[in-house]
């Protein structure tokens, strides 16, 4: 934002927009300017027009050089300090505050956020949420007091993890977990709780995957539902097979019969893994998989992680849960280069179908795949999907027996 050379017309146009998320009017002086600079820096940045009152009338300040010096001093006294730009526009002093890369900032020990046209003092809970949202504290690294080590430890899930990660099982589990940063002072991290519990929701309320088949193109009538509540990898594998069982499969007859799911299976796997890796596990809501007549939706709580925008999606990797993400990378489930969404789009393009639609706000992230409804002859489900339906019950919360882990190892070549 460069305001040098701003004309009276440009200034009037800016004032006409009125005060808001990124613009503040100040008739004179520097009273409360510290908290206003702090709030802009902690939010999206913005401009403060000194010499403009709330009605938009101009009151050009005098002694601009002294005023500039005071403003720079205020900005330097924030913790941590911040650099602001002061420029003159037709007698009005324009203070440009960038969105900081070193959040959070405080003034006199207090933290402020810009909300609409006002600066809000953050309370304790808001400060905590701010730290999580900006990626300054990671929930998955915290110790989980609900998880009792070693009583709640799932040895079968750990064996699958070792094989997929190509880690030698020679060392005791406790030593390996400590070396990986998953176990500290005999307390399992939230990441470890997700990976190595028998029933994830007992230790992380948001650990379940809720799969629903709906009639038609609305979520009014549920035809079938399964809630998967085991360790993270089992939840992923069973949710994928639920999708396979309830989506159409086309068979191409040639030298060899070739099966093709109506939506590329690889795209569905990438989308589900992305949701499991990046969801906000502080929120108790399920990760939701919806199958409707015209689309498939994968919805996870948490919205975009701090520092991420819709424009950056698919180009950079900013994990909300870096410890969990690192373990999933070791298992060969995810890449560390932020290329998952690009691969999803590429796989859809190869099948000559539209890429998924992505919607995100501060609370939810949704990826939506369109289903082809062209009336061609398709066979519903696969033999494994039919067999799979016998093993889970949404009402009882029943999960697979330990023998299921043998199937996981074989399926993934671990």
JSON list of C-alpha atoms in Angstrom, two decimals, residues 40-273:
[
{"chain": "A", "resi": 40, "resn": "UNK", "atom": "CA", "xyz": [-3.98, -4.15, 12.49]},
{"chain": "A", "resi": 41, "resn": "UNK", "atom": "CA", "xyz": [-0.65, -5.98, 12.75]},
{"chain": "A", "resi": 42, "resn": "UNK", "atom": "CA", "xyz": [-2.34, -8.99, 14.42]},
{"chain": "A", "resi": 43, "resn": "UNK", "atom": "CA", "xyz": [-5.07, -9.04, 11.76]},
{"chain": "A", "resi": 44, "resn": "UNK", "atom": "CA", "xyz": [-4.89, -8.25, 8.05]},
{"chain": "A", "resi": 45, "resn": "UNK", "atom": "CA", "xyz": [-3.03, -4.96, 8.22]},
{"chain": "A", "resi": 46, "resn": "UNK", "atom": "CA", "xyz": [-4.61, -1.61, 7.38]},
{"chain": "A", "resi": 47, "resn": "UNK", "atom": "CA", "xyz": [-4.33, 2.17, 7.25]},
{"chain": "A", "resi": 48, "resn": "UNK", "atom": "CA", "xyz": [-4.93, 4.85, 9.86]},
{"chain": "A", "resi": 49, "resn": "UNK", "atom": "CA", "xyz": [-5.82, 8.30, 8.52]},
{"chain": "A", "resi": 50, "resn": "UNK", "atom": "CA", "xyz": [-4.77, 10.97, 11.04]},
{"chain": "A", "resi": 51, "resn": "UNK", "atom": "CA", "xyz": [-6.57, 14.20, 10.26]},
{"chain": "A", "resi": 52, "resn": "UNK", "atom": "CA", "xyz": [-9.97, 12.69, 9.41]},
{"chain": "A", "resi": 53, "resn": "UNK", "atom": "CA", "xyz": [-12.89, 12.56, 11.86]},
{"chain": "A", "resi": 54, "resn": "UNK", "atom": "CA", "xyz": [-15.60, 9.93, 12.07]},
{"chain": "A", "resi": 55, "resn": "UNK", "atom": "CA", "xyz": [-17.82, 11.84, 9.63]},
{"chain": "A", "resi": 56, "resn": "UNK", "atom": "CA", "xyz": [-15.02, 12.00, 7.05]},
{"chain": "A", "resi": 57, "resn": "UNK", "atom": "CA", "xyz": [-14.27, 15.68, 7.47]},
{"chain": "A", "resi": 58, "resn": "UNK", "atom": "CA", "xyz": [-10.62, 16.72, 7.08]},
{"chain": "A", "resi": 59, "resn": "UNK", "atom": "CA", "xyz": [-8.57, 18.26, 9.91]},
{"chain": "A", "resi": 60, "resn": "UNK", "atom": "CA", "xyz": [-4.98, 18.25, 8.58]},
{"chain": "A", "resi": 61, "resn": "UNK", "atom": "CA", "xyz": [-2.59, 17.96, 11.53]},
{"chain": "A", "resi": 62, "resn": "UNK", "atom": "CA", "xyz": [0.31, 20.34, 12.09]},
{"chain": "A", "resi": 63, "resn": "UNK", "atom": "CA", "xyz": [3.96, 19.52, 12.82]},
{"chain": "A", "resi": 64, "resn": "UNK", "atom": "CA", "xyz": [3.88, 16.34, 10.73]},
{"chain": "A", "resi": 65, "resn": "UNK", "atom": "CA", "xyz": [7.52, 15.49, 11.36]},
{"chain": "A", "resi": 66, "resn": "UNK", "atom": "CA", "xyz": [7.02, 15.45, 15.14]},
{"chain": "A", "resi": 67, "resn": "UNK", "atom": "CA", "xyz": [3.86, 13.36, 14.66]},
{"chain": "A", "resi": 68, "resn": "UNK", "atom": "CA", "xyz": [5.74, 10.90, 12.45]},
{"chain": "A", "resi": 69, "resn": "UNK", "atom": "CA", "xyz": [8.42, 10.52, 15.10]},
{"chain": "A", "resi": 70, "resn": "UNK", "atom": "CA", "xyz": [5.83, 9.79, 17.81]},
{"chain": "A", "resi": 71, "resn": "UNK", "atom": "CA", "xyz": [4.11, 7.19, 15.64]},
{"chain": "A", "resi": 72, "resn": "UNK", "atom": "CA", "xyz": [7.36, 5.38, 14.83]},
{"chain": "A", "resi": 73, "resn": "UNK", "atom": "CA", "xyz": [8.23, 5.37, 18.54]},
{"chain": "A", "resi": 74, "resn": "UNK", "atom": "CA", "xyz": [4.85, 3.83, 19.39]},
{"chain": "A", "resi": 75, "resn": "UNK", "atom": "CA", "xyz": [5.33, 1.14, 16.75]},
{"chain": "A", "resi": 76, "resn": "UNK", "atom": "CA", "xyz": [8.82, 0.33, 18.03]},
{"chain": "A", "resi": 77, "resn": "UNK", "atom": "CA", "xyz": [7.45, -0.08, 21.57]},
{"chain": "A", "resi": 78, "resn": "UNK", "atom": "CA", "xyz": [5.10, -2.88, 20.57]},
{"chain": "A", "resi": 79, "resn": "UNK", "atom": "CA", "xyz": [6.23, -6.33, 21.64]},
{"chain": "A", "resi": 80, "resn": "UNK", "atom": "CA", "xyz": [7.70, -7.38, 19.28]},
{"chain": "A", "resi": 81, "resn": "UNK", "atom": "CA", "xyz": [8.34, -4.06, 17.51]},
{"chain": "A", "resi": 82, "resn": "UNK", "atom": "CA", "xyz": [6.83, -3.43, 14.09]},
{"chain": "A", "resi": 83, "resn": "UNK", "atom": "CA", "xyz": [7.74, -1.12, 11.22]},
{"chain": "A", "resi": 84, "resn": "UNK", "atom": "CA", "xyz": [5.00, 1.17, 9.88]},
{"chain": "A", "resi": 85, "resn": "UNK", "atom": "CA", "xyz": [5.03, 3.58, 6.96]},
{"chain": "A", "resi": 86, "resn": "UNK", "atom": "CA", "xyz": [3.98, 7.22, 7.43]},
{"chain": "A", "resi": 87, "resn": "UNK", "atom": "CA", "xyz": [3.17, 9.30, 4.36]},
{"chain": "A", "resi": 88, "resn": "UNK", "atom": "CA", "xyz": [1.32, 12.53, 3.67]},
{"chain": "A", "resi": 89, "resn": "UNK", "atom": "CA", "xyz": [-1.74, 12.71, 1.43]},
{"chain": "A", "resi": 90, "resn": "UNK", "atom": "CA", "xyz": [-3.14, 16.21, 0.94]},
{"chain": "A", "resi": 91, "resn": "UNK", "atom": "CA", "xyz": [-2.23, 17.22, 4.49]},
{"chain": "A", "resi": 92, "resn": "UNK", "atom": "CA", "xyz": [-3.56, 14.01, 6.05]},
{"chain": "A", "resi": 93, "resn": "UNK", "atom": "CA", "xyz": [-1.03, 11.63, 7.62]},
{"chain": "A", "resi": 94, "resn": "UNK", "atom": "CA", "xyz": [-1.53, 8.07, 6.38]},
{"chain": "A", "resi": 95, "resn": "UNK", "atom": "CA", "xyz": [-0.11, 5.37, 8.67]},
{"chain": "A", "resi": 96, "resn": "UNK", "atom": "CA", "xyz": [0.19, 2.08, 6.82]},
{"chain": "A", "resi": 97, "resn": "UNK", "atom": "CA", "xyz": [0.42, -1.01, 9.07]},
{"chain": "A", "resi": 98, "resn": "UNK", "atom": "CA", "xyz": [1.35, -4.29, 7.35]},
{"chain": "A", "resi": 99, "resn": "UNK", "atom": "CA", "xyz": [-0.06, -7.63, 8.40]},
{"chain": "A", "resi": 100, "resn": "UNK", "atom": "CA", "xyz": [2.75, -8.94, 10.56]},
{"chain": "A", "resi": 101, "resn": "UNK", "atom": "CA", "xyz": [4.72, -12.11, 9.95]},
{"chain": "A", "resi": 102, "resn": "UNK", "atom": "CA", "xyz": [5.69, -12.11, 13.63]},
{"chain": "A", "resi": 103, "resn": "UNK", "atom": "CA", "xyz": [2.31, -12.34, 15.35]},
{"chain": "A", "resi": 104, "resn": "UNK", "atom": "CA", "xyz": [1.14, -11.87, 17.97]},
{"chain": "A", "resi": 105, "resn": "UNK", "atom": "CA", "xyz": [2.03, -8.32, 18.98]},
{"chain": "A", "resi": 106, "resn": "UNK", "atom": "CA", "xyz": [1.08, -6.74, 22.28]},
{"chain": "A", "resi": 107, "resn": "UNK", "atom": "CA", "xyz": [1.05, -3.22, 23.68]},
{"chain": "A", "resi": 108, "resn": "UNK", "atom": "CA", "xyz": [1.51, -2.71, 27.43]},
{"chain": "A", "resi": 109, "resn": "UNK", "atom": "CA", "xyz": [1.09, -6.47, 27.87]},
{"chain": "A", "resi": 110, "resn": "UNK", "atom": "CA", "xyz": [-2.30, -6.58, 26.10]},
{"chain": "A", "resi": 111, "resn": "UNK", "atom": "CA", "xyz": [-3.23, -8.20, 22.80]},
{"chain": "A", "resi": 112, "resn": "UNK", "atom": "CA", "xyz": [-5.63, -6.61, 20.33]},
{"chain": "A", "resi": 113, "resn": "UNK", "atom": "CA", "xyz": [-7.38, -7.77, 17.14]},
{"chain": "A", "resi": 114, "resn": "UNK", "atom": "CA", "xyz": [-9.15, -5.75, 14.47]},
{"chain": "A", "resi": 115, "resn": "UNK", "atom": "CA", "xyz": [-12.79, -6.78, 14.20]},
{"chain": "A", "resi": 116, "resn": "UNK", "atom": "CA", "xyz": [-14.74, -4.73, 11.70]},
{"chain": "A", "resi": 117, "resn": "UNK", "atom": "CA", "xyz": [-14.28, -1.06, 12.49]},
{"chain": "A", "resi": 118, "resn": "UNK", "atom": "CA", "xyz": [-13.06, -1.54, 16.06]},
{"chain": "A", "resi": 119, "resn": "UNK", "atom": "CA", "xyz": [-10.06, -2.82, 18.02]},
{"chain": "A", "resi": 120, "resn": "UNK", "atom": "CA", "xyz": [-10.92, -5.63, 20.40]},
{"chain": "A", "resi": 121, "resn": "UNK", "atom": "CA", "xyz": [-8.92, -6.63, 23.48]},
{"chain": "A", "resi": 122, "resn": "UNK", "atom": "CA", "xyz": [-8.42, -10.39, 23.43]},
{"chain": "A", "resi": 123, "resn": "UNK", "atom": "CA", "xyz": [-9.34, -12.40, 26.51]},
{"chain": "A", "resi": 124, "resn": "UNK", "atom": "CA", "xyz": [-7.48, -15.50, 27.65]},
{"chain": "A", "resi": 125, "resn": "UNK", "atom": "CA", "xyz": [-9.44, -17.96, 25.48]},
{"chain": "A", "resi": 126, "resn": "UNK", "atom": "CA", "xyz": [-9.15, -15.71, 22.43]},
{"chain": "A", "resi": 127, "resn": "UNK", "atom": "CA", "xyz": [-5.40, -15.39, 22.92]},
{"chain": "A", "resi": 128, "resn": "UNK", "atom": "CA", "xyz": [-5.09, -19.18, 23.13]},
{"chain": "A", "resi": 129, "resn": "UNK", "atom": "CA", "xyz": [-7.18, -19.65, 19.97]},
{"chain": "A", "resi": 130, "resn": "UNK", "atom": "CA", "xyz": [-5.13, -16.98, 18.23]},
{"chain": "A", "resi": 131, "resn": "UNK", "atom": "CA", "xyz": [-1.90, -18.84, 18.99]},
{"chain": "A", "resi": 132, "resn": "UNK", "atom": "CA", "xyz": [-3.33, -22.08, 17.61]},
{"chain": "A", "resi": 133, "resn": "UNK", "atom": "CA", "xyz": [-4.82, -20.39, 14.56]},
{"chain": "A", "resi": 134, "resn": "UNK", "atom": "CA", "xyz": [-1.56, -18.66, 13.64]},
{"chain": "A", "resi": 135, "resn": "UNK", "atom": "CA", "xyz": [0.43, -21.86, 14.06]},
{"chain": "A", "resi": 136, "resn": "UNK", "atom": "CA", "xyz": [2.38, -20.59, 17.06]},
{"chain": "A", "resi": 137, "resn": "UNK", "atom": "CA", "xyz": [1.28, -23.51, 19.25]},
{"chain": "A", "resi": 138, "resn": "UNK", "atom": "CA", "xyz": [0.47, -26.97, 17.88]},
{"chain": "A", "resi": 139, "resn": "UNK", "atom": "CA", "xyz": [-2.30, -28.98, 19.47]},
{"chain": "A", "resi": 140, "resn": "UNK", "atom": "CA", "xyz": [-1.04, -32.32, 18.18]},
{"chain": "A", "resi": 141, "resn": "UNK", "atom": "CA", "xyz": [2.26, -31.90, 20.05]},
{"chain": "A", "resi": 142, "resn": "UNK", "atom": "CA", "xyz": [0.60, -31.40, 23.44]},
{"chain": "A", "resi": 143, "resn": "UNK", "atom": "CA", "xyz": [0.50, -34.21, 25.97]},
{"chain": "A", "resi": 144, "resn": "UNK", "atom": "CA", "xyz": [-2.85, -35.98, 26.22]},
{"chain": "A", "resi": 145, "resn": "UNK", "atom": "CA", "xyz": [-3.68, -36.65, 29.86]},
{"chain": "A", "resi": 146, "resn": "UNK", "atom": "CA", "xyz": [-6.65, -38.84, 28.87]},
{"chain": "A", "resi": 147, "resn": "UNK", "atom": "CA", "xyz": [-4.35, -41.41, 27.29]},
{"chain": "A", "resi": 148, "resn": "UNK", "atom": "CA", "xyz": [-2.86, -43.80, 29.85]},
{"chain": "A", "resi": 149, "resn": "UNK", "atom": "CA", "xyz": [0.51, -45.16, 28.76]},
{"chain": "A", "resi": 150, "resn": "UNK", "atom": "CA", "xyz": [0.90, -48.09, 28.15]},
{"chain": "A", "resi": 151, "resn": "UNK", "atom": "CA", "xyz": [-2.61, -49.34, 29.03]},
{"chain": "A", "resi": 152, "resn": "UNK", "atom": "CA", "xyz": [-4.36, -47.55, 26.17]},
{"chain": "A", "resi": 153, "resn": "UNK", "atom": "CA", "xyz": [-1.64, -48.27, 23.61]},
{"chain": "A", "resi": 154, "resn": "UNK", "atom": "CA", "xyz": [-2.73, -50.17, 20.47]},
{"chain": "A", "resi": 155, "resn": "UNK", "atom": "CA", "xyz": [0.12, -52.57, 19.67]},
{"chain": "A", "resi": 156, "resn": "UNK", "atom": "CA", "xyz": [-1.44, -53.71, 16.38]},
{"chain": "A", "resi": 157, "resn": "UNK", "atom": "CA", "xyz": [-1.71, -50.13, 15.08]},
{"chain": "A", "resi": 158, "resn": "UNK", "atom": "CA", "xyz": [1.90, -49.53, 16.11]},
{"chain": "A", "resi": 159, "resn": "UNK", "atom": "CA", "xyz": [3.05, -52.63, 14.21]},
{"chain": "A", "resi": 160, "resn": "UNK", "atom": "CA", "xyz": [1.31, -51.38, 11.06]},
{"chain": "A", "resi": 161, "resn": "UNK", "atom": "CA", "xyz": [2.94, -47.96, 11.56]},
{"chain": "A", "resi": 162, "resn": "UNK", "atom": "CA", "xyz": [6.42, -49.49, 11.89]},
{"chain": "A", "resi": 163, "resn": "UNK", "atom": "CA", "xyz": [6.01, -51.58, 8.76]},
{"chain": "A", "resi": 164, "resn": "UNK", "atom": "CA", "xyz": [4.63, -48.73, 6.67]},
{"chain": "A", "resi": 165, "resn": "UNK", "atom": "CA", "xyz": [7.34, -46.38, 7.96]},
{"chain": "A", "resi": 166, "resn": "UNK", "atom": "CA", "xyz": [10.07, -48.99, 7.44]},
{"chain": "A", "resi": 167, "resn": "UNK", "atom": "CA", "xyz": [11.25, -48.61, 11.03]},
{"chain": "A", "resi": 168, "resn": "UNK", "atom": "CA", "xyz": [12.97, -51.60, 12.60]},
{"chain": "A", "resi": 169, "resn": "UNK", "atom": "CA", "xyz": [10.94, -53.15, 15.41]},
{"chain": "A", "resi": 170, "resn": "UNK", "atom": "CA", "xyz": [14.11, -54.07, 17.28]},
{"chain": "A", "resi": 171, "resn": "UNK", "atom": "CA", "xyz": [13.79, -51.26, 19.82]},
{"chain": "A", "resi": 172, "resn": "UNK", "atom": "CA", "xyz": [11.13, -51.22, 22.55]},
{"chain": "A", "resi": 173, "resn": "UNK", "atom": "CA", "xyz": [8.00, -49.26, 21.57]},
{"chain": "A", "resi": 174, "resn": "UNK", "atom": "CA", "xyz": [8.64, -46.71, 24.32]},
{"chain": "A", "resi": 175, "resn": "UNK", "atom": "CA", "xyz": [12.10, -45.86, 22.95]},
{"chain": "A", "resi": 176, "resn": "UNK", "atom": "CA", "xyz": [10.84, -45.49, 19.38]},
{"chain": "A", "resi": 177, "resn": "UNK", "atom": "CA", "xyz": [7.93, -43.30, 20.46]},
{"chain": "A", "resi": 178, "resn": "UNK", "atom": "CA", "xyz": [10.24, -41.06, 22.47]},
{"chain": "A", "resi": 179, "resn": "UNK", "atom": "CA", "xyz": [12.65, -40.74, 19.55]},
{"chain": "A", "resi": 180, "resn": "UNK", "atom": "CA", "xyz": [9.75, -39.74, 17.28]},
{"chain": "A", "resi": 181, "resn": "UNK", "atom": "CA", "xyz": [8.57, -37.09, 19.75]},
{"chain": "A", "resi": 182, "resn": "UNK", "atom": "CA", "xyz": [5.24, -38.84, 20.30]},
{"chain": "A", "resi": 183, "resn": "UNK", "atom": "CA", "xyz": [5.82, -39.80, 23.95]},
{"chain": "A", "resi": 184, "resn": "UNK", "atom": "CA", "xyz": [7.26, -37.39, 26.51]},
{"chain": "A", "resi": 185, "resn": "UNK", "atom": "CA", "xyz": [7.56, -38.03, 30.26]},
{"chain": "A", "resi": 186, "resn": "UNK", "atom": "CA", "xyz": [5.30, -41.09, 29.88]},
{"chain": "A", "resi": 187, "resn": "UNK", "atom": "CA", "xyz": [2.55, -38.90, 28.40]},
{"chain": "A", "resi": 188, "resn": "UNK", "atom": "CA", "xyz": [1.32, -39.62, 24.89]},
{"chain": "A", "resi": 189, "resn": "UNK", "atom": "CA", "xyz": [0.89, -36.65, 22.57]},
{"chain": "A", "resi": 190, "resn": "UNK", "atom": "CA", "xyz": [-2.41, -35.99, 20.84]},
{"chain": "A", "resi": 191, "resn": "UNK", "atom": "CA", "xyz": [-0.77, -37.09, 17.58]},
{"chain": "A", "resi": 192, "resn": "UNK", "atom": "CA", "xyz": [0.21, -40.39, 19.18]},
{"chain": "A", "resi": 193, "resn": "UNK", "atom": "CA", "xyz": [-3.30, -40.76, 20.63]},
{"chain": "A", "resi": 194, "resn": "UNK", "atom": "CA", "xyz": [-4.78, -40.50, 17.15]},
{"chain": "A", "resi": 195, "resn": "UNK", "atom": "CA", "xyz": [-2.34, -42.99, 15.67]},
{"chain": "A", "resi": 196, "resn": "UNK", "atom": "CA", "xyz": [-2.23, -45.61, 18.43]},
{"chain": "A", "resi": 197, "resn": "UNK", "atom": "CA", "xyz": [-5.59, -45.77, 20.20]},
{"chain": "A", "resi": 198, "resn": "UNK", "atom": "CA", "xyz": [-8.16, -48.51, 19.89]},
{"chain": "A", "resi": 199, "resn": "UNK", "atom": "CA", "xyz": [-11.04, -46.03, 19.99]},
{"chain": "A", "resi": 200, "resn": "UNK", "atom": "CA", "xyz": [-9.85, -42.58, 19.04]},
{"chain": "A", "resi": 201, "resn": "UNK", "atom": "CA", "xyz": [-12.82, -40.58, 20.33]},
{"chain": "A", "resi": 202, "resn": "UNK", "atom": "CA", "xyz": [-12.06, -41.63, 23.92]},
{"chain": "A", "resi": 203, "resn": "UNK", "atom": "CA", "xyz": [-8.90, -39.53, 23.76]},
{"chain": "A", "resi": 204, "resn": "UNK", "atom": "CA", "xyz": [-9.54, -37.00, 20.98]},
{"chain": "A", "resi": 205, "resn": "UNK", "atom": "CA", "xyz": [-13.26, -36.14, 20.64]},
{"chain": "A", "resi": 206, "resn": "UNK", "atom": "CA", "xyz": [-12.87, -35.19, 16.96]},
{"chain": "A", "resi": 207, "resn": "UNK", "atom": "CA", "xyz": [-11.16, -38.43, 15.91]},
{"chain": "A", "resi": 208, "resn": "UNK", "atom": "CA", "xyz": [-14.13, -40.14, 14.24]},
{"chain": "A", "resi": 209, "resn": "UNK", "atom": "CA", "xyz": [-15.00, -40.29, 10.54]},
{"chain": "A", "resi": 210, "resn": "UNK", "atom": "CA", "xyz": [-18.74, -40.13, 9.87]},
{"chain": "A", "resi": 211, "resn": "UNK", "atom": "CA", "xyz": [-19.73, -41.59, 6.48]},
{"chain": "A", "resi": 212, "resn": "UNK", "atom": "CA", "xyz": [-23.29, -41.09, 5.23]},
{"chain": "A", "resi": 213, "resn": "UNK", "atom": "CA", "xyz": [-25.16, -42.15, 2.11]},
{"chain": "A", "resi": 214, "resn": "UNK", "atom": "CA", "xyz": [-28.09, -39.83, 1.33]},
{"chain": "A", "resi": 215, "resn": "UNK", "atom": "CA", "xyz": [-31.10, -40.17, -0.92]},
{"chain": "A", "resi": 216, "resn": "UNK", "atom": "CA", "xyz": [-31.14, -37.64, -3.75]},
{"chain": "A", "resi": 217, "resn": "UNK", "atom": "CA", "xyz": [-29.08, -34.47, -3.76]},
{"chain": "A", "resi": 218, "resn": "UNK", "atom": "CA", "xyz": [-29.90, -33.19, -0.26]},
{"chain": "A", "resi": 219, "resn": "UNK", "atom": "CA", "xyz": [-28.90, -34.36, 3.22]},
{"chain": "A", "resi": 220, "resn": "UNK", "atom": "CA", "xyz": [-32.52, -34.74, 4.33]},
{"chain": "A", "resi": 221, "resn": "UNK", "atom": "CA", "xyz": [-32.81, -38.52, 4.25]},
{"chain": "A", "resi": 222, "resn": "UNK", "atom": "CA", "xyz": [-30.03, -40.85, 5.37]},
{"chain": "A", "resi": 223, "resn": "UNK", "atom": "CA", "xyz": [-29.99, -44.23, 3.62]},
{"chain": "A", "resi": 224, "resn": "UNK", "atom": "CA", "xyz": [-26.92, -45.59, 5.37]},
{"chain": "A", "resi": 225, "resn": "UNK", "atom": "CA", "xyz": [-24.41, -44.42, 7.93]},
{"chain": "A", "resi": 226, "resn": "UNK", "atom": "CA", "xyz": [-21.18, -45.76, 9.40]},
{"chain": "A", "resi": 227, "resn": "UNK", "atom": "CA", "xyz": [-19.11, -44.04, 12.07]},
{"chain": "A", "resi": 228, "resn": "UNK", "atom": "CA", "xyz": [-15.50, -45.19, 12.16]},
{"chain": "A", "resi": 229, "resn": "UNK", "atom": "CA", "xyz": [-13.82, -44.80, 15.53]},
{"chain": "A", "resi": 230, "resn": "UNK", "atom": "CA", "xyz": [-10.52, -46.65, 15.73]},
{"chain": "A", "resi": 231, "resn": "UNK", "atom": "CA", "xyz": [-6.94, -45.47, 15.15]},
{"chain": "A", "resi": 232, "resn": "UNK", "atom": "CA", "xyz": [-6.29, -42.91, 12.40]},
{"chain": "A", "resi": 233, "resn": "UNK", "atom": "CA", "xyz": [-5.07, -45.32, 9.73]},
{"chain": "A", "resi": 234, "resn": "UNK", "atom": "CA", "xyz": [-7.91, -47.79, 10.24]},
{"chain": "A", "resi": 235, "resn": "UNK", "atom": "CA", "xyz": [-10.42, -44.92, 10.08]},
{"chain": "A", "resi": 236, "resn": "UNK", "atom": "CA", "xyz": [-8.86, -43.78, 6.80]},
{"chain": "A", "resi": 237, "resn": "UNK", "atom": "CA", "xyz": [-8.82, -47.25, 5.26]},
{"chain": "A", "resi": 238, "resn": "UNK", "atom": "CA", "xyz": [-12.37, -48.14, 6.28]},
{"chain": "A", "resi": 239, "resn": "UNK", "atom": "CA", "xyz": [-13.75, -44.78, 5.16]},
{"chain": "A", "resi": 240, "resn": "UNK", "atom": "CA", "xyz": [-12.15, -45.21, 1.73]},
{"chain": "A", "resi": 241, "resn": "UNK", "atom": "CA", "xyz": [-13.69, -48.64, 1.40]},
{"chain": "A", "resi": 242, "resn": "UNK", "atom": "CA", "xyz": [-17.05, -47.23, 2.39]},
{"chain": "A", "resi": 243, "resn": "UNK", "atom": "CA", "xyz": [-16.72, -44.82, -0.54]},
{"chain": "A", "resi": 244, "resn": "UNK", "atom": "CA", "xyz": [-15.70, -47.64, -2.89]},
{"chain": "A", "resi": 245, "resn": "UNK", "atom": "CA", "xyz": [-18.67, -49.73, -1.75]},
{"chain": "A", "resi": 246, "resn": "UNK", "atom": "CA", "xyz": [-21.19, -46.96, -2.36]},
{"chain": "A", "resi": 247, "resn": "UNK", "atom": "CA", "xyz": [-19.93, -45.36, -5.56]},
{"chain": "A", "resi": 248, "resn": "UNK", "atom": "CA", "xyz": [-20.48, -46.75, -9.03]},
{"chain": "A", "resi": 249, "resn": "UNK", "atom": "CA", "xyz": [-17.83, -48.83, -10.74]},
{"chain": "A", "resi": 250, "resn": "UNK", "atom": "CA", "xyz": [-17.63, -49.06, -14.53]},
{"chain": "A", "resi": 251, "resn": "UNK", "atom": "CA", "xyz": [-16.10, -52.12, -16.16]},
{"chain": "A", "resi": 252, "resn": "UNK", "atom": "CA", "xyz": [-14.19, -51.70, -19.42]},
{"chain": "A", "resi": 253, "resn": "UNK", "atom": "CA", "xyz": [-14.12, -54.95, -21.37]},
{"chain": "A", "resi": 254, "resn": "UNK", "atom": "CA", "xyz": [-10.97, -55.62, -23.38]},
{"chain": "A", "resi": 255, "resn": "UNK", "atom": "CA", "xyz": [-8.08, -58.04, -23.25]},
{"chain": "A", "resi": 256, "resn": "UNK", "atom": "CA", "xyz": [-8.43, -57.69, -19.50]},
{"chain": "A", "resi": 257, "resn": "UNK", "atom": "CA", "xyz": [-11.44, -56.43, -17.59]},
{"chain": "A", "resi": 258, "resn": "UNK", "atom": "CA", "xyz": [-10.57, -53.03, -16.10]},
{"chain": "A", "resi": 259, "resn": "UNK", "atom": "CA", "xyz": [-12.49, -51.45, -13.25]},
{"chain": "A", "resi": 260, "resn": "UNK", "atom": "CA", "xyz": [-12.87, -47.69, -12.87]},
{"chain": "A", "resi": 261, "resn": "UNK", "atom": "CA", "xyz": [-14.53, -45.92, -9.97]},
{"chain": "A", "resi": 262, "resn": "UNK", "atom": "CA", "xyz": [-16.74, -43.06, -11.16]},
{"chain": "A", "resi": 263, "resn": "UNK", "atom": "CA", "xyz": [-14.53, -40.60, -9.22]},
{"chain": "A", "resi": 264, "resn": "UNK", "atom": "CA", "xyz": [-10.78, -41.33, -9.35]},
{"chain": "A", "resi": 265, "resn": "UNK", "atom": "CA", "xyz": [-9.98, -43.38, -6.28]},
{"chain": "A", "resi": 266, "resn": "UNK", "atom": "CA", "xyz": [-6.64, -41.63, -5.92]},
{"chain": "A", "resi": 267, "resn": "UNK", "atom": "CA", "xyz": [-8.40, -38.26, -5.71]},
{"chain": "A", "resi": 268, "resn": "UNK", "atom": "CA", "xyz": [-10.68, -39.50, -2.96]},
{"chain": "A", "resi": 269, "resn": "UNK", "atom": "CA", "xyz": [-7.72, -40.91, -1.02]},
{"chain": "A", "resi": 270, "resn": "UNK", "atom": "CA", "xyz": [-5.80, -37.62, -1.30]},
{"chain": "A", "resi": 271, "resn": "UNK", "atom": "CA", "xyz": [-8.81, -35.59, -0.22]},
{"chain": "A", "resi": 272, "resn": "UNK", "atom": "CA", "xyz": [-9.57, -37.78, 2.79]},
{"chain": "A", "resi": 273, "resn": "UNK", "atom": "CA", "xyz": [-5.93, -37.83, 3.92]}
]
